[in-house]
CSV table of C-alpha atoms in Angstrom, one decimal:
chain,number,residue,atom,x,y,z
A,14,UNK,CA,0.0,0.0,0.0
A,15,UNK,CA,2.7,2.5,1.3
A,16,UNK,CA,4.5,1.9,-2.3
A,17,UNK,CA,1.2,2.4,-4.7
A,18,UNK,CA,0.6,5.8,-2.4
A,19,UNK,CA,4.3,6.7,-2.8
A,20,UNK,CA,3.8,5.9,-6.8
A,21,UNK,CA,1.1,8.0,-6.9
A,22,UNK,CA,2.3,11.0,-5.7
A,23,UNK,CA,5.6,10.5,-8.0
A,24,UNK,CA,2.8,10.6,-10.7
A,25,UNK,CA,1.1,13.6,-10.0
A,26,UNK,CA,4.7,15.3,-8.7
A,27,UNK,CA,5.5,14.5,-12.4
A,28,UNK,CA,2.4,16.3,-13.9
A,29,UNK,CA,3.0,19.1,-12.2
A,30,UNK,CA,6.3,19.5,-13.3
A,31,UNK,CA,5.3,19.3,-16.7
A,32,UNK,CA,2.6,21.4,-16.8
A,33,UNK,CA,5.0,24.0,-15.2
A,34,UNK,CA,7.6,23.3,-17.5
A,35,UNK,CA,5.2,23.5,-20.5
A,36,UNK,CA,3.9,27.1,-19.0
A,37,UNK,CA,7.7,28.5,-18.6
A,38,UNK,CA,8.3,27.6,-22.3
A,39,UNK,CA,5.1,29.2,-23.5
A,40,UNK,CA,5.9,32.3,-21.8
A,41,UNK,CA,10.1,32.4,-22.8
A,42,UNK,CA,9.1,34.7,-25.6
A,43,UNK,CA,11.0,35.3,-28.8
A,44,UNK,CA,11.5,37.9,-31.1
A,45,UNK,CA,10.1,38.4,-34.7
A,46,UNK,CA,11.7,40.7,-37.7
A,47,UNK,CA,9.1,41.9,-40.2
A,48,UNK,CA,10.6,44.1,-43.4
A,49,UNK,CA,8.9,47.6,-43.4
A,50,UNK,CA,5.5,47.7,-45.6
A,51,UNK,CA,4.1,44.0,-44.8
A,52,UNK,CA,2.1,42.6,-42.9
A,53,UNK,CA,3.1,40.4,-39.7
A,54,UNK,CA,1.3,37.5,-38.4
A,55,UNK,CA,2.2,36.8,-34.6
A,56,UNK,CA,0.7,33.0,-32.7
A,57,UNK,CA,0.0,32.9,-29.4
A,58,UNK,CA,1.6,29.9,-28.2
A,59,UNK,CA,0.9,27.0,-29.5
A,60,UNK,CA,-2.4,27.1,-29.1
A,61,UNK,CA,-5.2,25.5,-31.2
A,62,UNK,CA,-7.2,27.4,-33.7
A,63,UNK,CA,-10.1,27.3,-31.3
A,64,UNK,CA,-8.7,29.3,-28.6
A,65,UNK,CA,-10.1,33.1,-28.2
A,66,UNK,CA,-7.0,35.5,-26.9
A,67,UNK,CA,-6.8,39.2,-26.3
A,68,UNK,CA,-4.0,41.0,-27.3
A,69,UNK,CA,-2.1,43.5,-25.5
A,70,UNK,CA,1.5,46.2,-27.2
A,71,UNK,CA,3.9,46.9,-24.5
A,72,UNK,CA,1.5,46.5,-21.8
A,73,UNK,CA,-2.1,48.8,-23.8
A,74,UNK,CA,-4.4,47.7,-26.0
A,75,UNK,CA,-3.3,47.1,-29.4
A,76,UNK,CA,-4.5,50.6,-31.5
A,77,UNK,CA,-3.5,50.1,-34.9
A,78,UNK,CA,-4.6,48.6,-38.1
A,79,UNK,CA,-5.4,44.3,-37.3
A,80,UNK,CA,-7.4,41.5,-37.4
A,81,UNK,CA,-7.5,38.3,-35.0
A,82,UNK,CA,-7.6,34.9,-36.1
A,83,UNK,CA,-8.3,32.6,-33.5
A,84,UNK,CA,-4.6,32.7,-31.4
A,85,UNK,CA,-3.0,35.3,-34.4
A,86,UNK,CA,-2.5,38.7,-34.4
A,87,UNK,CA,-2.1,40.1,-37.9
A,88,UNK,CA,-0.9,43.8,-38.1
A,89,UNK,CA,-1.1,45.2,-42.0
A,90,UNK,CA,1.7,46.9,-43.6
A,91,UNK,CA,3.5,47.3,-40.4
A,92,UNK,CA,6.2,50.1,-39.7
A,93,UNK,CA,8.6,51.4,-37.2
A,94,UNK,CA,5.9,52.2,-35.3
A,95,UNK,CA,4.4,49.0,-34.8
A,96,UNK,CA,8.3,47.8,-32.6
A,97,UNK,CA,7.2,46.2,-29.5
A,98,UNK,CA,6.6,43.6,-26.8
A,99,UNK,CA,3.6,42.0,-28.0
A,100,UNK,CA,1.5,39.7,-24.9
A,101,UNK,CA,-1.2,37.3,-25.7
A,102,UNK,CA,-3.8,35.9,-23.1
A,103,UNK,CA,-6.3,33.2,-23.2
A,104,UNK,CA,-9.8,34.0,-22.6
A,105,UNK,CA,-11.6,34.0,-20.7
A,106,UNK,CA,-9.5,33.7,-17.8
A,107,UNK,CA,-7.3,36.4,-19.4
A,108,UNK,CA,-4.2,34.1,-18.1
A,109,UNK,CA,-1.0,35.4,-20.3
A,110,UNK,CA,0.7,32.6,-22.4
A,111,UNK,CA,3.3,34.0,-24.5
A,112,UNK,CA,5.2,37.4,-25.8
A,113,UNK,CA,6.9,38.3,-29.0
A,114,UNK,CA,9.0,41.1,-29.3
A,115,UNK,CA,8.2,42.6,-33.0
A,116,UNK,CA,11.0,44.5,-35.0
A,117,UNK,CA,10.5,46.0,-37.9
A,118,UNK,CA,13.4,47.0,-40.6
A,119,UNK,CA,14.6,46.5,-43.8
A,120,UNK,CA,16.9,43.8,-45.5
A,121,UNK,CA,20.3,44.6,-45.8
A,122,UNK,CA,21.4,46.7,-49.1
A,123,UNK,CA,24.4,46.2,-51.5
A,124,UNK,CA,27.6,47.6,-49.2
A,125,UNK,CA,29.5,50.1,-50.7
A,126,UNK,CA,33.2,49.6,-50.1
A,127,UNK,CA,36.3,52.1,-49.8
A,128,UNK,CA,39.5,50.7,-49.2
A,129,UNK,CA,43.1,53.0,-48.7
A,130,UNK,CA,46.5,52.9,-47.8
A,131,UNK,CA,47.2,55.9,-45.3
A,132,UNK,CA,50.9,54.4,-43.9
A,133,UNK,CA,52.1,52.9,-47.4
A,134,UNK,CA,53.7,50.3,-47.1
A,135,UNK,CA,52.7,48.6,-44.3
A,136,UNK,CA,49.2,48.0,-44.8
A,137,UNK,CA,45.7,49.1,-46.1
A,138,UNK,CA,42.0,49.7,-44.5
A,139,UNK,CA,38.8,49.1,-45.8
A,140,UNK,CA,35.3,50.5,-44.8
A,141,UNK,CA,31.9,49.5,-46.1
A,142,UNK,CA,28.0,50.8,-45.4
A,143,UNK,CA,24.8,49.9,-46.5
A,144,UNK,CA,21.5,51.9,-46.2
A,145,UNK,CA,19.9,52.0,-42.8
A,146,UNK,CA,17.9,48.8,-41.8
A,147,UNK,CA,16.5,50.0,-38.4
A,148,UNK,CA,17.8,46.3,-37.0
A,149,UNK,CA,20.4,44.5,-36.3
A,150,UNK,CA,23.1,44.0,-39.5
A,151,UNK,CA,26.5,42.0,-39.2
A,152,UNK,CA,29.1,41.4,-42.1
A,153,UNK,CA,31.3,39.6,-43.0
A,154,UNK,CA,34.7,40.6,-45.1
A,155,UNK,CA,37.0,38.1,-47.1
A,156,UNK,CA,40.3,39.6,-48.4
A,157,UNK,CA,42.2,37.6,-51.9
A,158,UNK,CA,45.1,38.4,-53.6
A,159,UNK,CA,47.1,36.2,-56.0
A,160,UNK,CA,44.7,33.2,-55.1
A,161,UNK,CA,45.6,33.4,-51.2
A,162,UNK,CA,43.1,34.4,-48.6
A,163,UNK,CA,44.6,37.1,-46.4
A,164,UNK,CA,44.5,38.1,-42.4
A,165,UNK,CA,41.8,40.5,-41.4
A,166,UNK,CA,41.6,42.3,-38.6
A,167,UNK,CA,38.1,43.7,-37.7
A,168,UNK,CA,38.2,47.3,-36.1
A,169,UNK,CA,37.5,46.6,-32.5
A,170,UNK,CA,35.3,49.8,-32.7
A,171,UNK,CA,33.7,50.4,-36.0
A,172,UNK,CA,32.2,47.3,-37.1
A,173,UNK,CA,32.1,48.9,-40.2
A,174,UNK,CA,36.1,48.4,-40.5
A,175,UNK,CA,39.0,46.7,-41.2
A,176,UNK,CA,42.8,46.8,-41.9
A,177,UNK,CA,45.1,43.8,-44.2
A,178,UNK,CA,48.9,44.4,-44.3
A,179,UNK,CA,50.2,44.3,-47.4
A,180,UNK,CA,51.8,40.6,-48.3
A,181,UNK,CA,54.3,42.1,-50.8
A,182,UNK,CA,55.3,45.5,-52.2
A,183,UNK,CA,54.7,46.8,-55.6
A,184,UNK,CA,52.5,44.1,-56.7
A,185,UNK,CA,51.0,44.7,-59.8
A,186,UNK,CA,47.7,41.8,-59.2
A,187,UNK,CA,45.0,43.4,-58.1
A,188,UNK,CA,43.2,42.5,-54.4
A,189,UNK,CA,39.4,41.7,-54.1
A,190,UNK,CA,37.6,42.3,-51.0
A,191,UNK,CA,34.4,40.9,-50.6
A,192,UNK,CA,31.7,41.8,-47.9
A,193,UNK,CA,28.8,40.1,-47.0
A,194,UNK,CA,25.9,42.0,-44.9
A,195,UNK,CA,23.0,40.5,-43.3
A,196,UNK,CA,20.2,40.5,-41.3
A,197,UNK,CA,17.1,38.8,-39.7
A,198,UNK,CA,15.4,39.8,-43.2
A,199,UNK,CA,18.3,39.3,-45.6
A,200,UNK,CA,21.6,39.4,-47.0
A,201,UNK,CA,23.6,41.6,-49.7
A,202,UNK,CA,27.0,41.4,-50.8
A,203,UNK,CA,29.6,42.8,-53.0
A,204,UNK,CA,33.2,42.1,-54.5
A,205,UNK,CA,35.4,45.4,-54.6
A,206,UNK,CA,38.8,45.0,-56.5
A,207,UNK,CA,41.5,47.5,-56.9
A,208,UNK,CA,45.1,47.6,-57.6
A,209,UNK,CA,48.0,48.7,-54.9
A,210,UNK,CA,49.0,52.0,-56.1
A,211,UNK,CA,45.5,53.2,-56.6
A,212,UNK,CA,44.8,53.7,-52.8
A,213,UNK,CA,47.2,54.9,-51.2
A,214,UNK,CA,46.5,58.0,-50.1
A,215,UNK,CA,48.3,59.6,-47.0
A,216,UNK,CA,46.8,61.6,-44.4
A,217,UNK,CA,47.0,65.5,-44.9
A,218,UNK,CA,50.3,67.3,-43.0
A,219,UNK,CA,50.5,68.4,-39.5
A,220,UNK,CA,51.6,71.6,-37.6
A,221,UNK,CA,50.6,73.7,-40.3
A,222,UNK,CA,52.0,77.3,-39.4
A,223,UNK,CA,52.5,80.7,-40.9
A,224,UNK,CA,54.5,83.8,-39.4
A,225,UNK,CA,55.4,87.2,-41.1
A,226,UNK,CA,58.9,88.2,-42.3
A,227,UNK,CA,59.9,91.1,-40.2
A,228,UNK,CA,60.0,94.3,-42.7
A,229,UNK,CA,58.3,92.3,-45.4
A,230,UNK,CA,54.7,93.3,-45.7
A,231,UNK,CA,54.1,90.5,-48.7
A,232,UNK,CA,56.1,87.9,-47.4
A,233,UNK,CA,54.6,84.9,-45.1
A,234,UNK,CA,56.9,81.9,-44.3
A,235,UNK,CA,55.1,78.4,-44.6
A,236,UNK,CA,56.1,75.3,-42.7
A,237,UNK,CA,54.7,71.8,-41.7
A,238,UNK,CA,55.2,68.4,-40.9
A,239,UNK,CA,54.7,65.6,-42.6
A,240,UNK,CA,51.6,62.7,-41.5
A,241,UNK,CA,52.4,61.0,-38.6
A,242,UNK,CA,51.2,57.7,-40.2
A,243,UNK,CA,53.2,57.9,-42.9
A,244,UNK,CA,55.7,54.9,-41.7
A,245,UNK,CA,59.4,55.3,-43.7
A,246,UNK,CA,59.2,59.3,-45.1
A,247,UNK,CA,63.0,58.5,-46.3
A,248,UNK,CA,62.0,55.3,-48.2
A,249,UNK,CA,58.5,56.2,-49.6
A,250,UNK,CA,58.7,60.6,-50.0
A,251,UNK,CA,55.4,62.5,-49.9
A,252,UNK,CA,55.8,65.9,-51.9
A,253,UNK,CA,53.2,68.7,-50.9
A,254,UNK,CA,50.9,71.1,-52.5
A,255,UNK,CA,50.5,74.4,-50.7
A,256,UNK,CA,47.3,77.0,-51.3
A,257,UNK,CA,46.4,80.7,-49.9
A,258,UNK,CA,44.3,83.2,-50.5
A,259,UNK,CA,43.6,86.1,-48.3
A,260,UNK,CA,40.3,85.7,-46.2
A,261,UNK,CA,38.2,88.5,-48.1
A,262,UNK,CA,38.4,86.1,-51.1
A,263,UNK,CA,36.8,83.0,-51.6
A,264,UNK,CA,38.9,81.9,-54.7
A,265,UNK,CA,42.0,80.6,-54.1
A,266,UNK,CA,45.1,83.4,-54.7
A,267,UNK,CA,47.8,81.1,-55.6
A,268,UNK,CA,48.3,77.0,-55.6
A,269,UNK,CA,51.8,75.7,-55.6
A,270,UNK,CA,53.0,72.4,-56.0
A,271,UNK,CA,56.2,71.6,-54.2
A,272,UNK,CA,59.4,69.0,-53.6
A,273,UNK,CA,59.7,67.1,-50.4
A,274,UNK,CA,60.4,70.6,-48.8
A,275,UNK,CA,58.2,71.0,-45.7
A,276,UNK,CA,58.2,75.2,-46.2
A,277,UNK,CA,57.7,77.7,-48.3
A,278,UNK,CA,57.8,81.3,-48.4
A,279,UNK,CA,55.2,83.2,-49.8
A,280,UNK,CA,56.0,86.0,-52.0
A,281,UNK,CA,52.8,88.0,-53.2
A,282,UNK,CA,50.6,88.1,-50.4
A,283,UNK,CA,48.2,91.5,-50.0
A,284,UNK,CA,49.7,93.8,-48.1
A,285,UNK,CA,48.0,93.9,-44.4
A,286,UNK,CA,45.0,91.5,-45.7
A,287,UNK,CA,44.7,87.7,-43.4
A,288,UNK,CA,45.4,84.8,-45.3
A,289,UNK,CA,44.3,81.1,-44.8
A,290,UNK,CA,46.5,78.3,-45.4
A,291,UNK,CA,46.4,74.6,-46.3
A,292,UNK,CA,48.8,72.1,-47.4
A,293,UNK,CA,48.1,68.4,-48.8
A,294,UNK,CA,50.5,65.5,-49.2
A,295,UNK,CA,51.1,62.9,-51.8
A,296,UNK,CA,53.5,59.7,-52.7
A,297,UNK,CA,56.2,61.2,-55.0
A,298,UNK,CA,55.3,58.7,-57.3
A,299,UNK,CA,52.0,56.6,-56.6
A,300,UNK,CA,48.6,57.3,-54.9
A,301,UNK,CA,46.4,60.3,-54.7
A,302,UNK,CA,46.3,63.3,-52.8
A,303,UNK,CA,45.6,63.5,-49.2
A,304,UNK,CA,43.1,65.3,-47.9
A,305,UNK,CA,44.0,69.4,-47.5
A,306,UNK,CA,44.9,70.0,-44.4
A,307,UNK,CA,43.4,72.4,-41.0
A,308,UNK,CA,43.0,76.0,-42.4
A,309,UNK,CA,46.0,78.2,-40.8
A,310,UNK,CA,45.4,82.2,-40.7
A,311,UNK,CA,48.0,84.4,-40.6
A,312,UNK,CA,48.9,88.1,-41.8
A,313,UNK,CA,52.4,89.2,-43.2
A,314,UNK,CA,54.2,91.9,-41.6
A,315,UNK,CA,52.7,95.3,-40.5
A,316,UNK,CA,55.3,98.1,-40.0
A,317,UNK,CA,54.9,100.0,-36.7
A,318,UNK,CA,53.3,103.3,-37.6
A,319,UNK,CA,55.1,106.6,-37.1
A,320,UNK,CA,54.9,108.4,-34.0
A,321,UNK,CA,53.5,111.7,-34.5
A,322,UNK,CA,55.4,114.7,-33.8
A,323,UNK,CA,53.8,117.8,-32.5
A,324,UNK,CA,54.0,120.5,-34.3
A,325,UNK,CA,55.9,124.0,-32.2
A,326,UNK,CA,54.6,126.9,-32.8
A,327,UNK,CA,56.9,129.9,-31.9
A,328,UNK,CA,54.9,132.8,-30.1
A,329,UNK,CA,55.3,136.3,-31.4
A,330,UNK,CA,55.7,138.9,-29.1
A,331,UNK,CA,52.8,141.2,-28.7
A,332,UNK,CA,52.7,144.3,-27.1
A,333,UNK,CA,50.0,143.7,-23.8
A,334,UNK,CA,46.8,146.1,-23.7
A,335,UNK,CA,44.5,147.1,-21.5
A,336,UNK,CA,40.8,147.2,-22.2
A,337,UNK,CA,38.0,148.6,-20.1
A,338,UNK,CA,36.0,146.1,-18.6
A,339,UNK,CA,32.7,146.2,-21.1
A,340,UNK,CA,29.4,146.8,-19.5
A,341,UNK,CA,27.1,144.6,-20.9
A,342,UNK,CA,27.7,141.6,-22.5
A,343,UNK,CA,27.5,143.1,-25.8
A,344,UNK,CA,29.8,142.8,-28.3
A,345,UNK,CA,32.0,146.1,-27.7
A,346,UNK,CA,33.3,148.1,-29.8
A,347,UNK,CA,37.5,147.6,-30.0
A,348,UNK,CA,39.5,151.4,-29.6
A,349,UNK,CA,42.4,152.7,-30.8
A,350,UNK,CA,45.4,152.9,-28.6
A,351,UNK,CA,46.5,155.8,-27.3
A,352,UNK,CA,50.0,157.2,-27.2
A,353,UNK,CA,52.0,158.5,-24.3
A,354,UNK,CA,52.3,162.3,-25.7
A,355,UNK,CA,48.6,162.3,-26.8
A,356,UNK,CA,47.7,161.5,-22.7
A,357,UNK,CA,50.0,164.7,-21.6
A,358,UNK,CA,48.4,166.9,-23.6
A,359,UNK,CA,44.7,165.8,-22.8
A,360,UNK,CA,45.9,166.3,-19.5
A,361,UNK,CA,47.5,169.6,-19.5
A,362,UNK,CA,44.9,170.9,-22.4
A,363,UNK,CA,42.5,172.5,-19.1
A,364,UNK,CA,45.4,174.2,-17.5
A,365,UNK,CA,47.1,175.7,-20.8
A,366,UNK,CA,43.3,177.2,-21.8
A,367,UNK,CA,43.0,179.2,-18.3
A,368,UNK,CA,46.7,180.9,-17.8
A,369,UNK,CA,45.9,181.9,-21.8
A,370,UNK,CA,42.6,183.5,-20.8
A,371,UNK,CA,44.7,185.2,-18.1
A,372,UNK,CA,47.1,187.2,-20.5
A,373,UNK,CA,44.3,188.4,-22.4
């Protein structure tokens, strides 16, 4: 007896498990892709085509275009709009069985693939990108050259990256580098082939500077450094092209291409007028030209101005009058001066008159 009761319970210890186990994978969820513009048919479950659910889009009711069929949700001509955690529950007890979390995007599109040699000649780079797919897109990159498969290594940043060193140098076979893109809803792919001396391309000078030529008020004095990147400058020479133009312009004054010199001296800048500078680099012999370089502004020489000298004037002497104070503030009338002999006799006149009049 004790062993049909422990049997039992083994049994129904057994159901229970699976009936658990059977709820915990309904309600694992999964995720669904959908491309933009279709329609997307989600199942509840596995349940049978009997079974009445209610559908609910990141916890509310679902709003936008559908139709149920039994356990499916259909959504027409979904779009970005329609991303989200979908949850399904049987009715009528409204008990949730499953989840799908919808994402909507595109397939992947052809890459487009770039590939350059900025430290010639250790190695090369390529990049690649597709149009945007709203979802999740991987690639993979193979590298050939002369029937051999060469070492990539992926740019632990950009996905979207990768650098191969060069097995030889001055190989005239040309490399192909294939990427593959895809996606949940697709895959693209494309084979881009070049030749060695077609992409290198260094990176554009550094340190740019200019300064005037003290008493030379057309004269700047150009110098710079050559990339960084660029590995063996002895081995593998870069000449330069230089460019100016004063800053009231927007055409370029005067473009010079130069030797492996890293300066120049500029001869025919404007008087007083700020000029903008740029340089670019370029394989003496292969390649294209980099990229011009950070603008530099700088103005030739401005000679101090003259100090002004004040003119002296020299002061004539003048004989010093004096004027009676006027009595109004009208404009008076200037008098003549009056001479020392004139004064004696207007003040002996009176005195003269009487001892005359005496006499007579």
């Amino acid at each position: 007896m004790a062993n049909l009761v422990t049997s039992l319970c083994c049994v129904v210890l057994a159901a229970v498990v699976v009936v658990y186990a059977q709820k915990r994978t309904q309600l694992a969820g999964r995720e669904q892709y959908q491309e933009i513009g279709r329609d997307v048919t989600m199942q509840c479950g596995k349940l049978d085509n009997n079974t009445k659910v209610s559908w609910k889009v990141n916890g509310t009711d679902v709003m936008a275009q559908h139709r149920l069929e039994g356990p499916r949700l259909i959504l027409s001509k979904v779009n970005l709009h329609h991303n989200g955690r979908y949850s399904c529950f049987e009715e009528p007890a409204g008990e949730k069985r499953d989840y799908i979390s919808l994402y909507v995007g595109l397939p992947p599109s052809k890459p487009i693939v770039n590939c350059r040699s900025n430290n010639y000649p250790k190695s090369f780079y390529c990049s690649w990108h597709v149009l945007e797919t709203h979802i999740p897109t991987f690639f993979e990159v193979d590298v050939q050259h002369n029937q051999q498969t060469l070492d990539v290594n992926r740019d632990p940043v950009h996905k979207n990256r990768c650098r191969v060193e060069f097995p030889e140098v001055f190989s005239t076979s040309p490399y192909k580098v294939n990427v593959t893109a895809f996606n949940a809803l697709g895959k693209a792919f494309t084979t881009h082939s070049f030749e060695e001396f077609s992409i290198v391309k260094p990176d554009p000078p550094e340190g740019v500077t200019a300064k005037p030529i003290r008493s030379n008020p057309r004269r700047l004095e150009v110098s710079w450094r050559s990339p960084s990147t660029w590995p063996d400058i002895e081995s593998f020479p870069l000449k330069y092209f230089l460019r100016y133009r004063p800053v009231i312009q927007e055409q370029w004054q005067h473009q010079v291409e130069l030797s492996d010199s890293t300066s120049h001296i500029i001869t025919d800048a404007l008087a007083g007028k700020e000029y903008v500078i740029q340089v670019a680099a370029k394989d003496t012999e292969i390649g294209t030209w980099s990229d011009w370089s950070v603008p530099f502004h700088a103005t030739p020489w401005i000679d101090d101005p003259l100090p002004i000298t004040p003119t002296t004037e020299v002061d004539t002497p003048t004989e010093t009058r004096t004027s009676p104070i006027p009595s109004s503030n009208a404009p008076q009338k200037a008098e003549p001066p009056v001479g020392r002999a004139a004064r004696v006799f207007t003040f002996f006149s009176p005195l003269l008159l009487g001892m005359l009049l005496l006499f007579i």
